[in-house]
Amino acid sequence: MTTAAASAAPPVLEVRGIRHGYGAKPVLDGIDLTVPRGQFVGLVGPSGCGKTTLLNAIVGTHPPNAGEVFVYRNGQRLAVAGPSRHVGIVYQRYSLFPDLTALDNVAIGPLLDRTSIPGRWLQPLRTRRLLAGVRDEARALLGTVGLHDAVDRFPHQLSGGMCQRVAIAQALIMKPELLLLDEPFGALDEAMREQMQELLLQLHRANAAAAAAGQPAPHTVVMVTHELNEALYVGHRVLALSQHWDWRGAGLPKASGARLVYDKATPGVLAGERPDSARYEAQRAELRAVAFDPTRPCHPTMHLTYGRSIAPAPAGAPAVALEARP
Ligand SMILES: Nc1ncnc2c1ncn2[C@@H]1O[C@H](COP(=O)(O)OP(=O)(O)OP(=O)(O)O)[C@@H](O)[C@H]1O
Ligand SMILES: [Mg+2]
């Protein structure tokens, strides 16, 4: 899928006016964002600027002080009011169940989702059949992330990179509308990082196959990373969040929290276009200057070009409250 095609797709995520702070300390100062279905977005920003705070607001674990988040599913606009199966998240520090094999770590999500505690007691046969089915799904997914040989291993028998892949399979098996990755490869060495980037390219290929079959893209990804190269390489679009912005020239006060200061299409490596190394380097330098250099604050709207090309979500469309995960 090309960047242009991704921007024409209907939205999966709509963030409206998110503000958040801790005590008197403002962290996020008005975040608006629309992500179309099938898009892969890299999100960068200085340490402590609020990237995790923004993802936590989107996933619904920590509702923001102000603003709203909507997720679209089958054309329905769902208001995020808490964690749900529609938004998956993988953190840098994965947390697997230590007493379950890789297979059951992945299978447990759908099993719990499709059964209740009394149901598991009262209908053991049905539960066993269901478990066999979700284990098949989990096995296939572990194959996709390159862990066919490790399905029966426990987390202490897996490397960090393997555990991280199990965590990604755990998120993917729930078929979320939106997958959030918060520095998922941060603790991995260079070689393992490259393998994980290859996994993202596989998700991208699954989107391309769906597009070829006339189906909606199954994967939409927002990934926080501290590696600018990674953000430019694995995404269609790169966003930067930063507290270093200055609108005084426009008659507004100085920064009181982070805003999106950069929103542009990437050089198109993921989209399968011919990589243009000069453009790549220029964008990397621009991104570094705009988001990370506190001595050079600039008017944020200067670098927010991509978002403007996306058709806004239908204003005021009725939203259904998204059920919280049991
Ligand atoms: N629960 C909390 N209570 C108080 N302050 C918090 C809390 N969580 C985060 N903060 C502060 O809010 C700011 C934003 O934190 P956040 O973790 O969102 O940043 P980040 O961009 O993800 O940083 P990093 O790149 O280091 O992961 C930081 O200054 C942090 O110290
Ligand atoms: Mg963080």
mmCIF file of C-alpha atoms and ligand atoms in Angstrom:
data_model
loop_
_atom_site.group_PDB
_atom_site.id
_atom_site.type_symbol
_atom_site.label_atom_id
_atom_site.label_comp_id
_atom_site.label_asym_id
_atom_site.label_seq_id
_atom_site.Cartn_x
_atom_site.Cartn_y
_atom_site.Cartn_z
ATOM 1 C CA MET A 1 0.000 0.000 0.000
ATOM 2 C CA THR A 2 1.448 3.371 -0.846
ATOM 3 C CA THR A 3 1.351 6.302 1.509
ATOM 4 C CA ALA A 4 -1.229 8.010 -0.640
ATOM 5 C CA ALA A 5 -3.450 4.930 -0.558
ATOM 6 C CA ALA A 6 -3.085 4.694 3.222
ATOM 7 C CA SER A 7 -4.137 8.317 3.672
ATOM 8 C CA ALA A 8 -7.260 7.729 1.557
ATOM 9 C CA ALA A 9 -8.323 4.789 3.738
ATOM 10 C CA PRO A 10 -10.986 5.315 6.398
ATOM 11 C CA PRO A 11 -9.716 6.116 9.899
ATOM 12 C CA VAL A 12 -8.979 3.517 12.542
ATOM 13 C CA LEU A 13 -7.886 5.974 15.228
ATOM 14 C CA GLU A 14 -9.120 9.442 15.996
ATOM 15 C CA VAL A 15 -7.595 11.425 18.868
ATOM 16 C CA ARG A 16 -9.330 14.686 19.735
ATOM 17 C CA GLY A 17 -7.797 17.361 21.952
ATOM 18 C CA ILE A 18 -6.011 15.143 24.438
ATOM 19 C CA ARG A 19 -4.532 16.970 27.416
ATOM 20 C CA HIS A 20 -2.911 15.286 30.326
ATOM 21 C CA GLY A 21 -0.641 16.081 33.250
ATOM 22 C CA TYR A 22 0.526 14.645 36.528
ATOM 23 C CA GLY A 23 -0.297 16.909 39.494
ATOM 24 C CA ALA A 24 0.550 20.452 38.434
ATOM 25 C CA LYS A 25 2.925 19.257 35.701
ATOM 26 C CA PRO A 26 1.442 19.496 32.191
ATOM 27 C CA VAL A 27 2.610 16.679 29.912
ATOM 28 C CA LEU A 28 0.349 16.597 26.840
ATOM 29 C CA ASP A 29 -1.048 19.893 25.608
ATOM 30 C CA GLY A 30 -3.708 19.244 23.012
ATOM 31 C CA ILE A 31 -3.058 16.257 20.760
ATOM 32 C CA ASP A 32 -5.162 15.760 17.620
ATOM 33 C CA LEU A 33 -4.435 12.826 15.363
ATOM 34 C CA THR A 34 -6.168 10.667 12.768
ATOM 35 C CA VAL A 35 -4.602 7.397 11.617
ATOM 36 C CA PRO A 36 -6.101 5.699 8.536
ATOM 37 C CA ARG A 37 -6.521 1.922 8.344
ATOM 38 C CA GLY A 38 -3.411 0.097 7.211
ATOM 39 C CA GLN A 39 -0.997 2.857 8.086
ATOM 40 C CA PHE A 40 2.272 2.237 9.960
ATOM 41 C CA VAL A 41 3.224 5.275 12.022
ATOM 42 C CA GLY A 42 6.563 5.846 13.768
ATOM 43 C CA LEU A 43 6.362 8.109 16.835
ATOM 44 C CA VAL A 44 9.515 9.714 18.217
ATOM 45 C CA GLY A 45 10.249 12.435 20.767
ATOM 46 C CA PRO A 46 12.615 13.424 23.565
ATOM 47 C CA SER A 47 12.697 11.156 26.596
ATOM 48 C CA GLY A 48 9.969 12.106 29.054
ATOM 49 C CA CYS A 49 7.947 14.168 26.544
ATOM 50 C CA GLY A 50 4.816 12.018 26.987
ATOM 51 C CA LYS A 51 4.884 9.282 24.319
ATOM 52 C CA THR A 52 3.891 6.518 26.749
ATOM 53 C CA THR A 53 1.300 8.837 28.321
ATOM 54 C CA LEU A 54 -0.237 9.299 24.861
ATOM 55 C CA LEU A 55 -0.277 5.538 24.126
ATOM 56 C CA ASN A 56 -1.800 4.848 27.557
ATOM 57 C CA ALA A 57 -4.575 7.322 26.782
ATOM 58 C CA ILE A 58 -5.204 5.665 23.394
ATOM 59 C CA VAL A 59 -5.256 2.120 24.796
ATOM 60 C CA GLY A 60 -7.580 3.305 27.568
ATOM 61 C CA THR A 61 -5.612 2.206 30.638
ATOM 62 C CA HIS A 62 -5.068 5.827 31.764
ATOM 63 C CA PRO A 63 -7.849 8.108 30.521
ATOM 64 C CA PRO A 64 -6.593 11.631 29.772
ATOM 65 C CA ASN A 65 -7.627 14.684 31.807
ATOM 66 C CA ALA A 66 -9.320 16.078 28.703
ATOM 67 C CA GLY A 67 -10.045 15.000 25.156
ATOM 68 C CA GLU A 68 -11.404 11.889 23.518
ATOM 69 C CA VAL A 69 -10.178 8.810 21.690
ATOM 70 C CA PHE A 70 -12.218 6.915 19.099
ATOM 71 C CA VAL A 71 -11.480 3.620 17.387
ATOM 72 C CA TYR A 72 -13.315 2.589 14.214
ATOM 73 C CA ARG A 73 -14.485 -0.974 13.709
ATOM 74 C CA ASN A 74 -16.628 -2.105 10.768
ATOM 75 C CA GLY A 75 -17.431 1.547 10.131
ATOM 76 C CA GLN A 76 -18.643 2.062 13.691
ATOM 77 C CA ARG A 77 -17.076 4.829 15.783
ATOM 78 C CA LEU A 78 -16.280 3.518 19.237
ATOM 79 C CA ALA A 79 -15.373 5.824 22.141
ATOM 80 C CA VAL A 80 -12.464 4.399 24.121
ATOM 81 C CA ALA A 81 -13.419 4.324 27.786
ATOM 82 C CA GLY A 82 -11.023 1.620 28.977
ATOM 83 C CA PRO A 83 -8.862 -1.215 27.690
ATOM 84 C CA SER A 84 -10.547 -3.350 25.045
ATOM 85 C CA ARG A 85 -9.681 -6.053 22.552
ATOM 86 C CA HIS A 86 -9.808 -3.495 19.736
ATOM 87 C CA VAL A 87 -6.554 -1.793 20.731
ATOM 88 C CA GLY A 88 -3.519 -3.968 21.465
ATOM 89 C CA ILE A 89 -0.314 -2.781 23.092
ATOM 90 C CA VAL A 90 3.162 -4.257 23.460
ATOM 91 C CA TYR A 91 5.559 -2.612 25.894
ATOM 92 C CA GLN A 92 9.332 -2.645 25.955
ATOM 93 C CA ARG A 93 9.189 -4.821 29.054
ATOM 94 C CA TYR A 94 6.956 -7.664 28.019
ATOM 95 C CA SER A 95 5.100 -9.475 30.764
ATOM 96 C CA LEU A 96 4.444 -13.110 29.898
ATOM 97 C CA PHE A 97 2.854 -15.644 32.223
ATOM 98 C CA PRO A 98 5.918 -17.493 33.595
ATOM 99 C CA ASP A 99 4.048 -20.779 34.168
ATOM 100 C CA LEU A 100 2.575 -21.007 30.664
ATOM 101 C CA THR A 101 4.343 -22.208 27.511
ATOM 102 C CA ALA A 102 4.790 -19.799 24.607
ATOM 103 C CA LEU A 103 1.783 -21.484 22.981
ATOM 104 C CA ASP A 104 -0.515 -20.994 25.955
ATOM 105 C CA ASN A 105 0.765 -17.470 26.597
ATOM 106 C CA VAL A 106 -0.644 -16.646 23.152
ATOM 107 C CA ALA A 107 -3.767 -18.831 23.386
ATOM 108 C CA ILE A 108 -4.904 -17.568 26.778
ATOM 109 C CA GLY A 109 -6.139 -14.174 25.531
ATOM 110 C CA PRO A 110 -8.803 -15.490 23.113
ATOM 111 C CA LEU A 111 -9.683 -18.331 25.517
ATOM 112 C CA LEU A 112 -10.485 -15.861 28.303
ATOM 113 C CA ASP A 113 -12.215 -13.589 25.818
ATOM 114 C CA ARG A 114 -14.542 -16.326 24.548
ATOM 115 C CA THR A 115 -15.374 -18.032 27.859
ATOM 116 C CA SER A 116 -16.509 -17.015 31.340
ATOM 117 C CA ILE A 117 -15.357 -18.470 34.683
ATOM 118 C CA PRO A 118 -18.683 -20.338 35.272
ATOM 119 C CA GLY A 119 -18.657 -21.467 31.620
ATOM 120 C CA ARG A 120 -15.192 -22.978 32.001
ATOM 121 C CA TRP A 121 -16.378 -24.928 35.084
ATOM 122 C CA LEU A 122 -19.768 -25.973 33.779
ATOM 123 C CA GLN A 123 -18.817 -26.778 30.169
ATOM 124 C CA PRO A 124 -15.386 -28.432 30.345
ATOM 125 C CA LEU A 125 -15.808 -30.229 27.007
ATOM 126 C CA ARG A 126 -16.726 -27.049 25.154
ATOM 127 C CA THR A 127 -13.813 -25.281 26.858
ATOM 128 C CA ARG A 128 -11.393 -28.035 25.812
ATOM 129 C CA ARG A 129 -12.594 -27.847 22.186
ATOM 130 C CA LEU A 130 -12.247 -24.073 22.236
ATOM 131 C CA LEU A 131 -8.759 -24.351 23.721
ATOM 132 C CA ALA A 132 -7.714 -26.757 20.945
ATOM 133 C CA GLY A 133 -8.967 -24.253 18.362
ATOM 134 C CA VAL A 134 -7.211 -21.234 19.873
ATOM 135 C CA ARG A 135 -4.016 -23.277 20.308
ATOM 136 C CA ASP A 136 -4.091 -23.936 16.545
ATOM 137 C CA GLU A 137 -4.441 -20.200 15.929
ATOM 138 C CA ALA A 138 -1.650 -19.484 18.421
ATOM 139 C CA ARG A 139 0.645 -22.083 16.817
ATOM 140 C CA ALA A 140 0.132 -20.541 13.382
ATOM 141 C CA LEU A 141 0.853 -17.064 14.726
ATOM 142 C CA LEU A 142 3.982 -18.208 16.563
ATOM 143 C CA GLY A 143 5.081 -19.620 13.209
ATOM 144 C CA THR A 144 4.524 -16.222 11.623
ATOM 145 C CA VAL A 145 6.784 -14.558 14.199
ATOM 146 C CA GLY A 146 9.458 -17.233 13.600
ATOM 147 C CA LEU A 147 8.928 -19.296 16.738
ATOM 148 C CA HIS A 148 7.687 -22.616 15.303
ATOM 149 C CA ASP A 149 10.328 -24.482 17.280
ATOM 150 C CA ALA A 150 9.656 -22.750 20.575
ATOM 151 C CA VAL A 151 5.931 -23.252 21.089
ATOM 152 C CA ASP A 152 6.392 -25.610 24.045
ATOM 153 C CA ARG A 153 9.050 -23.597 25.817
ATOM 154 C CA PHE A 154 8.420 -21.557 28.942
ATOM 155 C CA PRO A 155 9.432 -17.876 29.121
ATOM 156 C CA HIS A 156 12.592 -18.609 31.173
ATOM 157 C CA GLN A 157 13.738 -20.873 28.299
ATOM 158 C CA LEU A 158 13.400 -18.078 25.713
ATOM 159 C CA SER A 159 15.720 -15.175 24.844
ATOM 160 C CA GLY A 160 14.570 -11.575 25.268
ATOM 161 C CA GLY A 161 13.853 -11.269 21.561
ATOM 162 C CA MET A 162 11.854 -14.480 21.536
ATOM 163 C CA CYS A 163 9.809 -13.322 24.547
ATOM 164 C CA GLN A 164 9.160 -10.050 22.736
ATOM 165 C CA ARG A 165 7.899 -11.975 19.695
ATOM 166 C CA VAL A 166 5.582 -14.017 21.949
ATOM 167 C CA ALA A 167 4.269 -10.711 23.349
ATOM 168 C CA ILE A 168 3.617 -9.442 19.803
ATOM 169 C CA ALA A 169 1.832 -12.725 18.931
ATOM 170 C CA GLN A 170 -0.231 -12.288 22.136
ATOM 171 C CA ALA A 171 -1.358 -8.886 20.897
ATOM 172 C CA LEU A 172 -1.940 -9.998 17.272
ATOM 173 C CA ILE A 173 -4.108 -13.016 18.139
ATOM 174 C CA MET A 174 -6.755 -10.646 19.480
ATOM 175 C CA LYS A 175 -6.934 -9.110 15.973
ATOM 176 C CA PRO A 176 -6.895 -5.535 17.293
ATOM 177 C CA GLU A 177 -8.041 -2.737 14.997
ATOM 178 C CA LEU A 178 -4.947 -0.861 16.143
ATOM 179 C CA LEU A 179 -1.634 -2.176 17.461
ATOM 180 C CA LEU A 180 0.450 0.124 19.658
ATOM 181 C CA LEU A 181 4.119 -0.695 20.196
ATOM 182 C CA ASP A 182 5.969 1.220 22.923
ATOM 183 C CA GLU A 183 9.693 0.884 22.211
ATOM 184 C CA PRO A 184 9.162 -2.831 21.668
ATOM 185 C CA PHE A 185 12.685 -3.446 20.424
ATOM 186 C CA GLY A 186 14.458 -1.070 22.819
ATOM 187 C CA ALA A 187 16.054 -3.803 24.929
ATOM 188 C CA LEU A 188 17.166 -5.956 21.986
ATOM 189 C CA ASP A 189 20.563 -6.153 20.341
ATOM 190 C CA GLU A 190 21.105 -4.955 16.788
ATOM 191 C CA ALA A 191 20.637 -8.344 15.068
ATOM 192 C CA MET A 192 17.469 -9.126 16.997
ATOM 193 C CA ARG A 193 16.173 -5.636 16.283
ATOM 194 C CA GLU A 194 16.554 -6.270 12.569
ATOM 195 C CA GLN A 195 14.612 -9.532 12.897
ATOM 196 C CA MET A 196 11.832 -7.677 14.664
ATOM 197 C CA GLN A 197 11.769 -5.021 11.963
ATOM 198 C CA GLU A 198 11.392 -7.875 9.469
ATOM 199 C CA LEU A 199 8.342 -8.983 11.461
ATOM 200 C CA LEU A 200 6.795 -5.544 10.942
ATOM 201 C CA LEU A 201 7.483 -5.872 7.230
ATOM 202 C CA GLN A 202 5.570 -9.178 7.321
ATOM 203 C CA LEU A 203 2.570 -7.358 8.791
ATOM 204 C CA HIS A 204 2.921 -4.840 6.024
ATOM 205 C CA ARG A 205 2.949 -7.651 3.444
ATOM 206 C CA ALA A 206 -0.248 -9.074 5.008
ATOM 207 C CA ASN A 207 -1.829 -5.647 4.421
ATOM 208 C CA ALA A 208 -0.663 -5.672 0.810
ATOM 209 C CA ALA A 209 -2.127 -9.179 0.311
ATOM 210 C CA ALA A 210 -5.442 -8.043 1.817
ATOM 211 C CA ALA A 211 -5.501 -5.003 -0.493
ATOM 212 C CA ALA A 212 -4.859 -7.257 -3.507
ATOM 213 C CA ALA A 213 -7.847 -9.395 -2.440
ATOM 214 C CA GLY A 214 -10.048 -6.314 -2.016
ATOM 215 C CA GLN A 215 -10.116 -6.712 1.770
ATOM 216 C CA PRO A 216 -9.527 -4.024 4.406
ATOM 217 C CA ALA A 217 -5.985 -3.945 5.788
ATOM 218 C CA PRO A 218 -5.754 -6.124 8.924
ATOM 219 C CA HIS A 219 -2.899 -4.199 10.554
ATOM 220 C CA THR A 220 -2.614 -0.571 11.612
ATOM 221 C CA VAL A 221 0.414 0.169 13.781
ATOM 222 C CA VAL A 222 1.664 3.091 15.867
ATOM 223 C CA MET A 223 5.177 2.407 17.097
ATOM 224 C CA VAL A 224 7.143 4.517 19.569
ATOM 225 C CA THR A 225 10.862 4.229 19.036
ATOM 226 C CA HIS A 226 13.914 6.220 20.090
ATOM 227 C CA GLU A 227 15.674 5.221 16.855
ATOM 228 C CA LEU A 228 14.991 7.823 14.165
ATOM 229 C CA ASN A 229 16.160 5.373 11.483
ATOM 230 C CA GLU A 230 13.658 2.809 12.685
ATOM 231 C CA ALA A 231 10.829 5.352 12.668
ATOM 232 C CA LEU A 232 11.698 6.336 9.108
ATOM 233 C CA TYR A 233 12.256 2.772 7.941
ATOM 234 C CA VAL A 234 9.240 0.888 9.288
ATOM 235 C CA GLY A 235 6.558 3.492 8.842
ATOM 236 C CA HIS A 236 4.572 5.238 6.117
ATOM 237 C CA ARG A 237 4.479 8.290 8.302
ATOM 238 C CA VAL A 238 6.581 9.732 11.107
ATOM 239 C CA LEU A 239 5.279 11.807 13.986
ATOM 240 C CA ALA A 240 7.282 13.640 16.621
ATOM 241 C CA LEU A 241 5.952 14.710 19.976
ATOM 242 C CA SER A 242 7.923 17.397 21.747
ATOM 243 C CA GLN A 243 7.761 19.931 24.538
ATOM 244 C CA HIS A 244 10.136 22.173 22.535
ATOM 245 C CA TRP A 245 7.656 24.249 20.626
ATOM 246 C CA ASP A 246 7.115 27.953 20.602
ATOM 247 C CA TRP A 247 4.091 29.752 19.272
ATOM 248 C CA ARG A 248 4.926 33.168 20.699
ATOM 249 C CA GLY A 249 5.394 34.473 17.181
ATOM 250 C CA ALA A 250 1.716 33.634 16.660
ATOM 251 C CA GLY A 251 0.750 35.469 19.877
ATOM 252 C CA LEU A 252 0.373 32.322 21.947
ATOM 253 C CA PRO A 253 2.136 31.369 25.205
ATOM 254 C CA LYS A 254 5.258 29.230 25.295
ATOM 255 C CA ALA A 255 5.023 25.467 25.631
ATOM 256 C CA SER A 256 3.163 24.086 28.625
ATOM 257 C CA GLY A 257 3.336 20.463 27.601
ATOM 258 C CA ALA A 258 4.153 18.414 24.539
ATOM 259 C CA ARG A 259 2.457 18.713 21.174
ATOM 260 C CA LEU A 260 2.868 16.973 17.881
ATOM 261 C CA VAL A 261 5.497 19.086 16.132
ATOM 262 C CA TYR A 262 6.252 16.895 13.130
ATOM 263 C CA ASP A 263 3.984 14.849 10.894
ATOM 264 C CA LYS A 264 5.288 13.857 7.482
ATOM 265 C CA ALA A 265 5.363 10.938 5.093
ATOM 266 C CA THR A 266 8.569 8.891 5.266
ATOM 267 C CA PRO A 267 10.823 8.361 2.256
ATOM 268 C CA GLY A 268 8.737 5.353 1.308
ATOM 269 C CA VAL A 269 11.059 2.453 2.064
ATOM 270 C CA LEU A 270 8.290 0.393 3.619
ATOM 271 C CA ALA A 271 5.915 1.290 0.851
ATOM 272 C CA GLY A 272 8.236 -0.533 -1.534
ATOM 273 C CA GLU A 273 9.251 2.609 -3.374
ATOM 274 C CA ARG A 274 12.874 3.088 -4.374
ATOM 275 C CA PRO A 275 14.708 4.351 -1.262
ATOM 276 C CA ASP A 276 16.156 7.789 -1.803
ATOM 277 C CA SER A 277 19.113 7.996 0.578
ATOM 278 C CA ALA A 278 19.578 11.770 0.237
ATOM 279 C CA ARG A 279 15.932 12.397 1.133
ATOM 280 C CA TYR A 280 16.211 9.907 3.968
ATOM 281 C CA GLU A 281 19.238 11.678 5.494
ATOM 282 C CA ALA A 282 17.651 15.103 5.036
ATOM 283 C CA GLN A 283 14.478 13.993 6.793
ATOM 284 C CA ARG A 284 16.459 12.457 9.632
ATOM 285 C CA ALA A 285 18.323 15.752 10.173
ATOM 286 C CA GLU A 286 15.103 17.756 9.975
ATOM 287 C CA LEU A 287 13.359 15.479 12.472
ATOM 288 C CA ARG A 288 16.263 15.715 14.880
ATOM 289 C CA ALA A 289 16.313 19.521 14.697
ATOM 290 C CA VAL A 290 12.543 19.986 14.972
ATOM 291 C CA ALA A 291 11.820 17.581 17.822
ATOM 292 C CA PHE A 292 15.025 17.262 19.817
ATOM 293 C CA ASP A 293 16.772 20.635 19.772
ATOM 294 C CA PRO A 294 15.378 22.867 22.547
ATOM 295 C CA THR A 295 17.415 25.841 21.319
ATOM 296 C CA ARG A 296 15.608 25.862 17.985
ATOM 297 C CA PRO A 297 11.908 25.845 18.792
ATOM 298 C CA CYS A 298 9.855 26.483 15.693
ATOM 299 C CA HIS A 299 6.255 27.053 14.842
ATOM 300 C CA PRO A 300 4.833 23.540 14.993
ATOM 301 C CA THR A 301 2.430 23.887 12.111
ATOM 302 C CA MET A 302 5.433 24.260 9.777
ATOM 303 C CA HIS A 303 6.124 20.540 9.880
ATOM 304 C CA LEU A 304 2.630 19.149 10.277
ATOM 305 C CA THR A 305 2.001 18.590 6.612
ATOM 306 C CA TYR A 306 0.926 14.940 6.404
ATOM 307 C CA GLY A 307 -2.042 15.115 8.775
ATOM 308 C CA ARG A 308 -3.564 17.902 6.712
ATOM 309 C CA SER A 309 -3.805 15.589 3.704
ATOM 310 C CA ILE A 310 -5.986 13.108 5.592
ATOM 311 C CA ALA A 311 -9.699 13.520 5.254
ATOM 312 C CA PRO A 312 -11.055 14.388 8.710
ATOM 313 C CA ALA A 313 -13.223 11.815 10.422
ATOM 314 C CA PRO A 314 -16.941 12.605 10.025
ATOM 315 C CA ALA A 315 -17.548 15.359 12.575
ATOM 316 C CA GLY A 316 -19.937 14.519 15.365
ATOM 317 C CA ALA A 317 -20.693 10.997 14.104
ATOM 318 C CA PRO A 318 -22.447 9.170 16.916
ATOM 319 C CA ALA A 319 -20.059 7.114 19.020
ATOM 320 C CA VAL A 320 -20.802 3.902 20.798
ATOM 321 C CA ALA A 321 -19.109 3.479 24.173
ATOM 322 C CA LEU A 322 -16.507 0.777 23.837
ATOM 323 C CA GLU A 323 -17.032 -2.053 26.266
ATOM 324 C CA ALA A 324 -14.207 -2.510 28.782
ATOM 325 C CA ARG A 325 -12.382 -5.817 28.688
ATOM 326 C CA PRO A 326 -13.811 -8.143 31.339
HETATM 327 N N1 LIG B 1 2.429 8.133 36.952
HETATM 328 C C1 LIG B 1 3.129 9.246 36.846
HETATM 329 N N2 LIG B 1 3.166 10.143 37.862
HETATM 330 C C2 LIG B 1 3.869 11.302 37.752
HETATM 331 N N3 LIG B 1 4.573 11.654 36.662
HETATM 332 C C3 LIG B 1 4.581 10.808 35.635
HETATM 333 C C4 LIG B 1 3.867 9.555 35.669
HETATM 334 N N4 LIG B 1 4.052 8.922 34.485
HETATM 335 C C5 LIG B 1 4.853 9.725 33.755
HETATM 336 N N5 LIG B 1 5.167 10.852 34.446
HETATM 337 C C6 LIG B 1 5.970 11.960 33.923
HETATM 338 O O1 LIG B 1 5.337 12.435 32.748
HETATM 339 C C7 LIG B 1 6.305 12.749 31.742
HETATM 340 C C8 LIG B 1 5.990 11.939 30.494
HETATM 341 O O2 LIG B 1 6.228 10.553 30.773
HETATM 342 P P1 LIG B 1 6.161 9.443 29.664
HETATM 343 O O3 LIG B 1 6.529 8.158 30.294
HETATM 344 O O4 LIG B 1 4.854 9.534 28.986
HETATM 345 O O5 LIG B 1 7.299 9.939 28.669
HETATM 346 P P2 LIG B 1 7.958 9.188 27.423
HETATM 347 O O6 LIG B 1 7.992 10.160 26.304
HETATM 348 O O7 LIG B 1 7.293 7.895 27.200
HETATM 349 O O8 LIG B 1 9.452 8.960 27.962
HETATM 350 P P3 LIG B 1 10.519 7.824 27.539
HETATM 351 O O9 LIG B 1 11.012 8.192 26.173
HETATM 352 O O10 LIG B 1 11.599 7.980 28.549
HETATM 353 O O11 LIG B 1 9.827 6.497 27.594
HETATM 354 C C9 LIG B 1 7.666 12.458 32.363
HETATM 355 O O12 LIG B 1 8.194 13.671 32.837
HETATM 356 C C10 LIG B 1 7.372 11.525 33.500
HETATM 357 O O13 LIG B 1 8.305 11.707 34.528
HETATM 358 MG MG MG B 2 7.916 5.877 27.281
#
